[in-house]
Short mmCIF file of C-alpha atoms in Angstrom, two decimals:
data_model
loop_
_atom_site.label_atom_id
_atom_site.label_comp_id
_atom_site.label_asym_id
_atom_site.label_seq_id
_atom_site.Cartn_x
_atom_site.Cartn_y
_atom_site.Cartn_z
CA MET U 696 -7.26 15.64 48.81
CA ALA U 697 -4.45 17.74 47.13
CA ARG U 698 -4.75 21.57 47.94
CA ARG U 699 -3.22 23.60 45.07
CA ARG U 700 -3.74 27.20 43.84
CA GLN U 701 -6.19 27.78 41.38
CA LEU U 702 -4.83 29.92 38.65
CA TYR U 703 -7.81 29.78 36.13
CA GLU U 704 -11.32 28.59 35.67
CA GLY U 705 -12.80 28.11 32.20
CA LYS U 706 -16.16 26.63 30.89
CA ALA U 707 -15.06 23.06 30.89
CA LYS U 708 -11.48 23.13 32.79
CA ILE U 709 -9.94 24.47 35.70
CA LEU U 710 -6.28 24.86 35.75
CA PHE U 711 -4.09 24.76 39.00
CA GLU U 712 -0.46 25.32 39.98
CA GLY U 713 1.42 22.10 38.88
CA PRO U 714 3.91 20.51 41.45
CA GLU U 715 7.19 21.53 39.61
CA PRO U 716 7.79 24.72 37.93
CA GLY U 717 6.59 24.94 34.21
CA THR U 718 3.95 22.74 34.98
CA LEU U 719 0.19 22.91 35.82
CA VAL U 720 -2.74 20.35 36.62
CA GLN U 721 -5.78 20.41 34.23
CA TYR U 722 -8.98 19.37 35.71
CA PHE U 723 -11.84 18.40 33.48
CA LYS U 724 -15.45 19.54 34.92
CA ASP U 725 -18.58 17.94 34.10
CA ASP U 726 -20.02 21.45 33.25
CA ALA U 727 -21.55 21.71 29.48
CA THR U 728 -21.91 25.29 27.88
CA ALA U 729 -22.98 25.94 24.38
CA PHE U 730 -23.47 29.28 21.95
CA ASN U 731 -20.81 31.20 24.28
CA ALA U 732 -22.34 30.01 27.53
CA LYS U 733 -25.87 30.93 26.84
CA LYS U 734 -26.81 27.51 27.05
CA LYS U 735 -25.55 25.59 30.43
CA GLY U 736 -26.06 22.37 31.55
CA THR U 737 -24.05 19.28 33.25
CA ILE U 738 -23.09 15.92 31.47
CA THR U 739 -22.51 13.26 34.02
CA GLY U 740 -19.30 11.84 33.88
CA LYS U 741 -18.17 14.16 30.96
CA GLY U 742 -14.82 15.32 32.65
CA VAL U 743 -13.71 11.54 33.24
CA LEU U 744 -14.28 10.77 29.40
CA ASN U 745 -12.65 14.07 28.40
CA ASN U 746 -9.68 13.29 30.39
CA ARG U 747 -9.32 9.73 29.08
CA ILE U 748 -9.99 10.60 25.34
CA SER U 749 -7.68 13.76 25.44
CA GLU U 750 -4.96 11.61 26.94
CA TYR U 751 -5.27 9.03 24.40
CA LEU U 752 -5.23 11.34 21.32
CA MET U 753 -2.36 13.41 22.66
CA MET U 754 0.02 10.49 23.44
CA ARG U 755 -0.87 8.95 19.60
CA LEU U 756 -0.40 12.55 18.20
CA THR U 757 3.25 12.63 20.14
CA GLU U 758 4.09 9.31 18.92
CA ILE U 759 4.21 10.87 15.41
CA GLY U 760 6.28 13.79 16.36
CA ILE U 761 3.48 16.44 17.31
CA PRO U 762 4.73 18.40 20.21
CA THR U 763 1.77 18.91 22.85
CA HIS U 764 1.63 20.46 26.32
CA PHE U 765 0.43 16.77 27.86
CA ILE U 766 2.82 15.18 30.19
CA ARG U 767 0.76 12.48 31.80
CA ARG U 768 -2.73 11.82 33.29
CA LEU U 769 -2.64 11.85 37.13
CA ASN U 770 -6.18 10.71 37.92
CA MET U 771 -9.75 9.66 36.27
CA ARG U 772 -10.05 13.75 36.08
CA GLU U 773 -7.03 15.64 36.02
CA GLN U 774 -3.71 15.58 33.90
CA LEU U 775 -0.24 17.34 34.25
CA ILE U 776 0.54 19.43 31.53
CA ARG U 777 3.38 21.75 30.70
CA GLU U 778 2.48 25.40 31.21
CA VAL U 779 2.54 27.43 27.89
CA GLU U 780 1.64 30.99 26.45
CA ILE U 781 -1.68 30.29 24.71
CA ILE U 782 -1.94 31.97 21.48
CA PRO U 783 -5.35 33.73 21.56
CA LEU U 784 -6.87 31.78 18.42
CA GLU U 785 -8.96 29.03 17.80
CA VAL U 786 -7.90 26.96 14.62
CA VAL U 787 -11.20 25.18 13.25
CA VAL U 788 -10.52 22.68 10.76
CA ARG U 789 -13.58 21.63 8.52
CA ASN U 790 -13.93 18.37 6.55
CA VAL U 791 -17.48 18.19 6.36
CA ALA U 792 -20.19 20.95 6.26
CA ALA U 793 -21.82 21.33 9.43
CA GLY U 794 -22.61 24.07 12.00
CA SER U 795 -21.49 27.57 11.44
CA LEU U 796 -20.05 26.81 8.24
CA ALA U 797 -23.57 25.37 7.04
CA GLN U 798 -25.51 28.28 8.21
CA ARG U 799 -23.47 30.80 6.78
CA LEU U 800 -22.89 29.45 3.35
CA GLY U 801 -26.32 27.64 2.99
CA ILE U 802 -24.33 24.13 2.40
CA PRO U 803 -26.29 21.18 3.26
CA GLU U 804 -25.27 19.75 6.65
CA GLY U 805 -23.19 16.48 5.84
CA GLN U 806 -22.09 17.38 2.32
CA ARG U 807 -18.17 16.44 2.16
CA LEU U 808 -15.98 19.45 1.47
CA PRO U 809 -13.69 19.40 -1.62
CA ARG U 810 -10.71 19.90 0.68
CA SER U 811 -10.41 20.58 4.33
CA ILE U 812 -11.02 24.29 5.32
CA ILE U 813 -8.93 25.86 8.15
CA GLU U 814 -10.73 28.94 9.78
CA TYR U 815 -9.38 31.20 12.69
CA TYR U 816 -11.45 32.46 15.56
CA PHE U 817 -10.12 35.15 17.77
CA LYS U 818 -10.54 33.77 21.44
CA ASN U 819 -12.90 36.44 23.30
CA ASP U 820 -16.19 35.41 24.68
CA GLU U 821 -17.40 39.01 24.91
CA LEU U 822 -17.03 39.25 21.56
CA ASN U 823 -18.46 35.69 20.89
CA ASP U 824 -15.28 34.48 19.52
CA PRO U 825 -15.10 35.98 15.89
CA MET U 826 -13.81 34.72 12.95
CA VAL U 827 -10.53 36.67 11.75
CA ALA U 828 -8.13 36.51 8.74
CA GLU U 829 -4.62 35.91 8.80
CA GLU U 830 -4.25 39.71 8.20
CA HIS U 831 -5.89 40.42 11.37
CA ILE U 832 -3.64 37.80 13.38
CA THR U 833 -0.53 39.32 12.04
CA CYS U 834 -1.41 42.92 12.17
CA PHE U 835 -2.68 42.93 16.03
CA GLY U 836 0.37 40.75 16.92
CA TRP U 837 -1.38 37.57 18.23
CA ALA U 838 1.03 35.43 16.34
CA SER U 839 3.68 35.83 13.39
CA THR U 840 3.74 34.39 10.21
CA HIS U 841 6.13 32.10 11.34
CA ASP U 842 4.03 31.15 14.29
CA LEU U 843 1.08 30.57 11.76
CA ASP U 844 3.23 28.68 9.30
CA ASP U 845 3.95 25.97 12.27
CA MET U 846 0.43 25.80 13.52
CA ILE U 847 -0.90 25.13 9.82
CA ALA U 848 1.46 22.69 9.47
CA LEU U 849 0.74 21.05 12.50
CA THR U 850 -3.03 21.40 12.15
CA LEU U 851 -2.76 19.46 8.55
CA ARG U 852 -0.97 16.78 10.42
CA ILE U 853 -3.35 16.51 13.17
CA ASN U 854 -6.17 16.21 10.69
CA ASP U 855 -4.66 13.62 8.57
CA PHE U 856 -3.97 11.54 11.53
CA LEU U 857 -7.05 12.08 13.34
CA THR U 858 -9.31 11.29 10.49
CA GLY U 859 -7.63 8.08 9.74
CA LEU U 860 -7.18 6.93 13.49
CA LEU U 861 -11.13 7.79 13.60
CA LEU U 862 -12.32 6.21 10.68
CA GLY U 863 -10.72 3.04 11.58
CA VAL U 864 -13.16 2.81 14.46
CA GLY U 865 -16.26 4.02 12.28
CA ILE U 866 -16.33 7.50 13.30
CA THR U 867 -16.31 10.46 10.79
CA LEU U 868 -13.99 13.40 12.12
CA VAL U 869 -16.32 16.22 10.67
CA ASP U 870 -14.84 19.20 11.95
CA PHE U 871 -12.73 20.38 15.29
CA LYS U 872 -11.17 23.06 17.26
CA LEU U 873 -7.56 23.32 18.11
CA GLU U 874 -5.63 25.82 20.64
CA PHE U 875 -1.76 26.05 20.34
CA GLY U 876 0.45 27.56 22.97
CA ARG U 877 4.12 28.84 22.72
CA LEU U 878 6.53 26.58 25.01
CA TRP U 879 9.73 28.28 26.36
CA GLU U 880 12.73 26.35 26.97
CA ASN U 881 16.05 27.56 27.56
CA GLU U 882 15.28 30.95 25.73
CA GLU U 883 14.09 29.01 22.79
CA MET U 884 10.60 29.01 21.71
CA ARG U 885 8.38 26.22 20.03
CA ILE U 886 4.68 25.89 18.94
CA VAL U 887 2.77 23.10 20.77
CA LEU U 888 -0.80 21.89 20.75
CA ALA U 889 -2.43 22.68 23.80
CA ASP U 890 -5.87 22.52 25.57
CA GLU U 891 -7.86 19.33 24.83
CA ILE U 892 -9.05 16.74 21.76
CA SER U 893 -12.27 15.38 22.95
CA PRO U 894 -16.08 15.07 21.85
CA ASP U 895 -16.58 18.73 23.32
CA ASN U 896 -14.55 20.20 20.58
CA CYS U 897 -14.82 17.57 17.68
CA ARG U 898 -17.89 17.08 15.64
CA LEU U 899 -17.88 13.16 15.37
CA TRP U 900 -20.41 11.26 13.66
CA ASP U 901 -20.93 7.67 13.21
CA ALA U 902 -19.44 6.97 9.61
CA LYS U 903 -22.44 4.72 8.27
CA THR U 904 -25.65 6.09 10.22
CA GLY U 905 -24.24 9.81 10.84
CA GLU U 906 -25.38 9.63 14.44
CA LYS U 907 -23.72 12.49 16.23
CA MET U 908 -21.67 11.39 19.26
CA ASP U 909 -20.45 14.72 20.49
CA LYS U 910 -21.52 17.96 22.31
CA ASP U 911 -24.10 18.77 19.52
CA ARG U 912 -26.16 16.06 21.09
CA PHE U 913 -26.15 18.81 24.03
CA ARG U 914 -26.43 21.90 21.93
CA ARG U 915 -29.47 20.51 19.84
CA ASP U 916 -31.35 18.77 22.72
CA LEU U 917 -30.83 15.63 20.87
CA GLY U 918 -30.64 13.17 24.18
CA LYS U 919 -28.45 10.62 25.23
CA VAL U 920 -25.85 13.20 25.52
CA GLU U 921 -23.80 10.73 28.00
CA GLU U 922 -24.05 7.89 25.67
CA GLY U 923 -22.72 9.65 22.90
CA TYR U 924 -19.23 10.49 24.57
CA GLN U 925 -19.06 7.03 26.12
CA GLU U 926 -19.35 5.46 22.57
CA VAL U 927 -16.53 7.67 21.63
CA ALA U 928 -14.35 6.28 24.56
CA ARG U 929 -15.62 2.61 23.82
CA ARG U 930 -14.64 2.44 20.13
CA LEU U 931 -11.22 4.14 21.15
CA GLY U 932 -11.02 1.06 23.40
CA ILE U 933 -10.29 3.31 26.65
CA LEU U 934 -13.62 3.65 28.54
CA PRO U 935 -12.76 3.48 32.23
CA GLU U 936 -12.54 0.16 33.50
CA ALA U 937 -14.73 0.70 36.47
CA GLY U 938 -17.04 2.99 34.47
CA VAL U 939 -17.68 6.52 34.73
CA ARG U 940 -18.05 7.72 38.20
CA ASP U 941 -17.88 10.99 40.45
CA MET U 942 -14.55 12.42 41.60
CA LYS U 943 -14.47 15.52 43.43
CA GLY U 944 -11.99 18.09 42.07
CA PRO U 945 -8.89 19.23 44.08
CA GLU U 946 -9.30 21.98 47.09
CA ALA U 947 -8.31 25.15 45.70
CA ILE U 948 -6.37 27.55 47.90
CA GLN U 949 -7.84 31.08 47.84
#
């Protein structure tokens, strides 16, 4: 088992020092949280599935020219990524009313929006990731107007592509969360897609029945959480050949 220095542990992933300068190893856990970690649990095999789903979607986005931090998948639970300076924002795209949007504005869940909406949330668990406006972002220096222009342009392209890709396999992309980072190369900076794209940070509904196939099954105690994630992977044609099985993470050096 590889011994690597652990750099960070979040709610769903662990980051380890990578094999080369400027790289990290991203390990996907089975831990599940909701409502800013007020609800906790385990979704068996989630890390394996999210690793594969995120790999597939990141690679497809790379094919259309979206810059990402993804390099390659290492094994069932790990992928090699570029080290980036994470911008402390969650960029949320909403295509259909659901979740907090439906609650805040009293819109019936499932109602398709006249156009896609982009929202920003400040990444801070202690403050419950509050919604912020562009004025807050630029005022407090979290991102420049140029950074925001790049992030919005990438977000719209990602939404268009993923909406079509998923609809082709019978899945409605209701809403999803993106994170971006600054990648420095030869003293030049560019904005790249970071984190992951998976049922953990996307609302994915069956296009015909509206059945949920994402973390809302865990949030709302709907049951068959693992089956929802597996169905997304199955439709994308990437369910691990040997099925989902347990795999221990790398041994961290304290």
